[in-house]
């Protein structure tokens, strides 16, 4: 059975992504406007964002524009500025948890971070989301601190994790093979100054 195909997120993906966002993060889901704002910074020579969706194969597969007709199984985004990357969000539909899709999405974001010439990548994850934390640790992320009461309205603390991109070559290959049997979604939002992180893997 063919797995979901990763491709660039485009404006026509916002509606299905928003549906999945609300399903996974009912308390603090991103708004439609937030996704539009993120994608507005994802193209062109001055781009500071990269977003990707995981699309299940549809009857027509993927056409010449890169748009398919399958269901969105996950999505992820990265912000980058001044040599620093920030995982904005990673989300995986529940039926795809344990399939390695979260690891594939994170690998894609780290490739974008390399293209952006990031020296470090940060993310936030709920302190009670140990499944997501284990995935990030496999990729070489290490905890560096906490953000108290970061997730509202639940008042849940966020664990801040950092990856030194100079140490990723071997770690990424190992993480991809050991996969993401533990994860649902990660979402972290950063307008370079603003951030958010959730849990299904995790949300920023």
Short mmCIF file of C-alpha atoms in Angstrom, two decimals:
data_model
loop_
_atom_site.label_atom_id
_atom_site.label_comp_id
_atom_site.label_asym_id
_atom_site.label_seq_id
_atom_site.Cartn_x
_atom_site.Cartn_y
_atom_site.Cartn_z
CA UNK A 1 0.00 0.00 0.00
CA UNK A 2 1.39 3.38 -1.02
CA UNK A 3 1.84 5.85 1.82
CA UNK A 4 1.09 9.58 1.86
CA UNK A 5 3.08 11.77 -0.53
CA UNK A 6 4.85 14.84 0.84
CA UNK A 7 4.53 18.06 -1.15
CA UNK A 8 4.52 21.82 -0.62
CA UNK A 9 1.46 23.18 1.17
CA UNK A 10 -0.55 25.59 -0.99
CA UNK A 11 -3.54 27.85 -0.37
CA UNK A 12 -6.02 25.19 -1.48
CA UNK A 13 -4.78 22.94 1.32
CA UNK A 14 -5.81 25.38 4.06
CA UNK A 15 -9.41 24.10 4.36
CA UNK A 16 -8.52 20.39 4.85
CA UNK A 17 -5.52 21.31 7.03
CA UNK A 18 -7.75 23.51 9.20
CA UNK A 19 -10.19 20.62 9.61
CA UNK A 20 -7.39 18.36 10.82
CA UNK A 21 -5.99 21.14 13.01
CA UNK A 22 -9.31 21.54 14.83
CA UNK A 23 -9.65 17.80 15.25
CA UNK A 24 -6.19 17.41 16.78
CA UNK A 25 -5.98 20.68 18.72
CA UNK A 26 -9.56 21.56 19.74
CA UNK A 27 -8.54 23.91 22.56
CA UNK A 28 -5.97 26.05 20.77
CA UNK A 29 -6.26 25.38 17.06
CA UNK A 30 -4.73 27.87 14.66
CA UNK A 31 -7.13 30.12 12.81
CA UNK A 32 -7.56 30.20 9.05
CA UNK A 33 -5.90 33.62 9.06
CA UNK A 34 -2.79 32.23 10.76
CA UNK A 35 -2.32 29.65 8.03
CA UNK A 36 -2.81 32.27 5.32
CA UNK A 37 -0.23 34.48 7.03
CA UNK A 38 2.29 31.66 7.27
CA UNK A 39 1.91 30.67 3.62
CA UNK A 40 2.29 34.31 2.58
CA UNK A 41 5.90 34.06 3.80
CA UNK A 42 6.59 30.67 2.24
CA UNK A 43 7.41 31.58 -1.37
CA UNK A 44 9.75 33.87 -3.24
CA UNK A 45 13.35 34.95 -2.70
CA UNK A 46 12.56 36.50 0.70
CA UNK A 47 10.71 33.44 2.02
CA UNK A 48 11.16 32.68 5.74
CA UNK A 49 8.72 29.77 5.94
CA UNK A 50 8.40 26.30 4.48
CA UNK A 51 5.20 24.25 4.83
CA UNK A 52 4.53 20.73 3.64
CA UNK A 53 1.49 18.44 3.60
CA UNK A 54 1.29 14.66 3.53
CA UNK A 55 -1.39 13.68 1.04
CA UNK A 56 -2.89 10.22 0.69
CA UNK A 57 -2.90 8.97 -2.90
CA UNK A 58 -6.16 9.82 -4.67
CA UNK A 59 -7.74 8.59 -7.86
CA UNK A 60 -5.86 11.19 -9.86
CA UNK A 61 -2.70 11.08 -7.76
CA UNK A 62 -0.71 14.27 -8.16
CA UNK A 63 -1.20 16.46 -11.21
CA UNK A 64 1.31 18.70 -12.93
CA UNK A 65 0.74 21.54 -10.47
CA UNK A 66 1.61 19.39 -7.48
CA UNK A 67 -2.00 19.32 -6.28
CA UNK A 68 -3.51 15.90 -5.70
CA UNK A 69 -7.02 14.82 -4.87
CA UNK A 70 -6.29 12.69 -1.81
CA UNK A 71 -6.98 13.30 1.86
CA UNK A 72 -4.49 15.33 3.93
CA UNK A 73 -2.90 12.95 6.44
CA UNK A 74 -0.53 15.44 8.05
CA UNK A 75 1.27 18.75 7.72
CA UNK A 76 4.30 20.56 9.08
CA UNK A 77 5.94 23.98 8.97
CA UNK A 78 9.24 25.68 9.70
CA UNK A 79 10.19 29.33 10.23
CA UNK A 80 13.76 30.52 9.76
CA UNK A 81 15.60 33.78 10.38
CA UNK A 82 19.16 34.75 11.24
CA UNK A 83 20.50 31.19 11.25
CA UNK A 84 17.77 29.98 13.63
CA UNK A 85 14.96 27.62 12.64
CA UNK A 86 11.76 27.06 14.57
CA UNK A 87 9.41 24.14 14.07
CA UNK A 88 6.06 25.87 13.76
CA UNK A 89 3.89 22.80 13.61
CA UNK A 90 3.83 19.10 12.92
CA UNK A 91 0.50 17.30 12.84
CA UNK A 92 -0.40 13.73 11.90
CA UNK A 93 -3.93 12.35 11.57
CA UNK A 94 -4.67 9.79 14.29
CA UNK A 95 -5.06 6.92 11.84
CA UNK A 96 -1.46 7.51 10.74
CA UNK A 97 0.07 7.52 14.21
CA UNK A 98 2.78 4.88 14.48
CA UNK A 99 3.41 4.72 10.72
CA UNK A 100 6.56 6.87 10.65
CA UNK A 101 4.78 9.83 9.03
CA UNK A 102 5.74 12.21 11.83
CA UNK A 103 9.40 11.29 11.34
CA UNK A 104 9.09 11.86 7.59
CA UNK A 105 7.60 15.31 8.14
CA UNK A 106 10.29 16.26 10.66
CA UNK A 107 13.01 15.04 8.29
CA UNK A 108 11.53 17.27 5.58
CA UNK A 109 11.60 20.29 7.91
CA UNK A 110 15.23 19.65 8.80
CA UNK A 111 16.09 19.53 5.11
CA UNK A 112 14.43 22.94 4.76
CA UNK A 113 16.44 24.14 7.77
CA UNK A 114 19.62 23.08 5.98
CA UNK A 115 18.53 24.98 2.87
CA UNK A 116 17.91 28.05 5.03
CA UNK A 117 21.44 27.59 6.46
CA UNK A 118 20.11 27.31 10.00
CA UNK A 119 22.68 26.56 12.67
CA UNK A 120 20.08 25.59 15.27
CA UNK A 121 16.44 24.50 15.25
CA UNK A 122 14.11 25.03 18.21
CA UNK A 123 10.70 23.64 19.05
CA UNK A 124 8.22 23.58 21.92
CA UNK A 125 6.29 20.53 23.01
CA UNK A 126 3.85 19.96 25.86
CA UNK A 127 5.55 18.57 28.95
CA UNK A 128 2.93 15.81 29.09
CA UNK A 129 3.51 14.76 25.46
CA UNK A 130 6.25 12.22 26.08
CA UNK A 131 5.57 10.42 22.79
CA UNK A 132 6.53 13.48 20.77
CA UNK A 133 9.51 14.19 23.00
CA UNK A 134 10.93 10.72 22.31
CA UNK A 135 10.72 11.30 18.56
CA UNK A 136 12.55 14.62 18.83
CA UNK A 137 15.23 13.05 21.01
CA UNK A 138 15.86 10.45 18.29
CA UNK A 139 16.55 13.31 15.89
CA UNK A 140 19.03 14.84 18.30
CA UNK A 141 16.86 17.50 19.97
CA UNK A 142 17.77 18.15 23.60
CA UNK A 143 15.73 19.98 26.27
CA UNK A 144 16.98 23.45 27.17
CA UNK A 145 14.19 24.92 29.31
CA UNK A 146 10.50 25.44 29.91
CA UNK A 147 7.80 27.95 29.05
CA UNK A 148 5.41 28.05 32.01
CA UNK A 149 1.70 28.01 31.19
CA UNK A 150 2.52 28.10 27.48
CA UNK A 151 -0.50 26.12 26.33
CA UNK A 152 -3.79 27.79 27.07
CA UNK A 153 -6.51 27.48 28.19
CA UNK A 154 -5.15 24.34 29.88
CA UNK A 155 -2.19 26.21 31.41
CA UNK A 156 0.19 23.40 30.37
CA UNK A 157 3.94 24.04 30.38
CA UNK A 158 6.01 23.68 27.22
CA UNK A 159 9.36 21.94 27.07
CA UNK A 160 11.76 23.83 24.80
CA UNK A 161 14.11 21.62 22.78
CA UNK A 162 17.05 22.52 20.56
CA UNK A 163 18.94 20.77 17.77
CA UNK A 164 22.43 21.75 16.67
CA UNK A 165 22.32 21.31 12.89
CA UNK A 166 26.02 20.47 12.79
CA UNK A 167 25.19 17.24 14.63
CA UNK A 168 22.32 16.03 12.44
CA UNK A 169 23.90 13.86 9.73
CA UNK A 170 23.98 10.53 11.54
CA UNK A 171 21.14 11.31 13.92
CA UNK A 172 18.60 11.97 11.19
CA UNK A 173 19.33 8.72 9.38
CA UNK A 174 18.98 6.75 12.61
CA UNK A 175 15.77 8.54 13.58
CA UNK A 176 14.18 7.85 10.22
CA UNK A 177 14.73 4.12 10.60
CA UNK A 178 13.57 3.95 14.24
CA UNK A 179 10.58 6.07 13.16
CA UNK A 180 7.64 7.58 14.94
CA UNK A 181 5.76 4.84 16.66
CA UNK A 182 5.19 7.39 19.40
CA UNK A 183 3.79 10.47 17.78
CA UNK A 184 0.64 12.18 16.74
CA UNK A 185 1.47 15.81 15.96
CA UNK A 186 3.64 18.82 16.72
CA UNK A 187 2.63 22.35 16.18
CA UNK A 188 4.75 25.40 16.96
CA UNK A 189 4.15 28.89 15.65
CA UNK A 190 6.79 31.54 15.40
CA UNK A 191 6.62 34.84 13.64
CA UNK A 192 10.25 34.93 14.72
CA UNK A 193 8.86 36.49 17.90
CA UNK A 194 5.62 34.54 18.48
CA UNK A 195 5.52 30.83 19.10
CA UNK A 196 3.01 28.07 19.79
CA UNK A 197 3.24 24.32 20.33
CA UNK A 198 0.61 21.63 20.68
CA UNK A 199 0.40 17.95 21.17
CA UNK A 200 -0.87 15.20 19.00
CA UNK A 201 2.59 15.26 18.06
CA UNK A 202 3.01 18.83 19.16
CA UNK A 203 1.82 22.29 18.26
CA UNK A 204 3.55 25.60 18.31
#
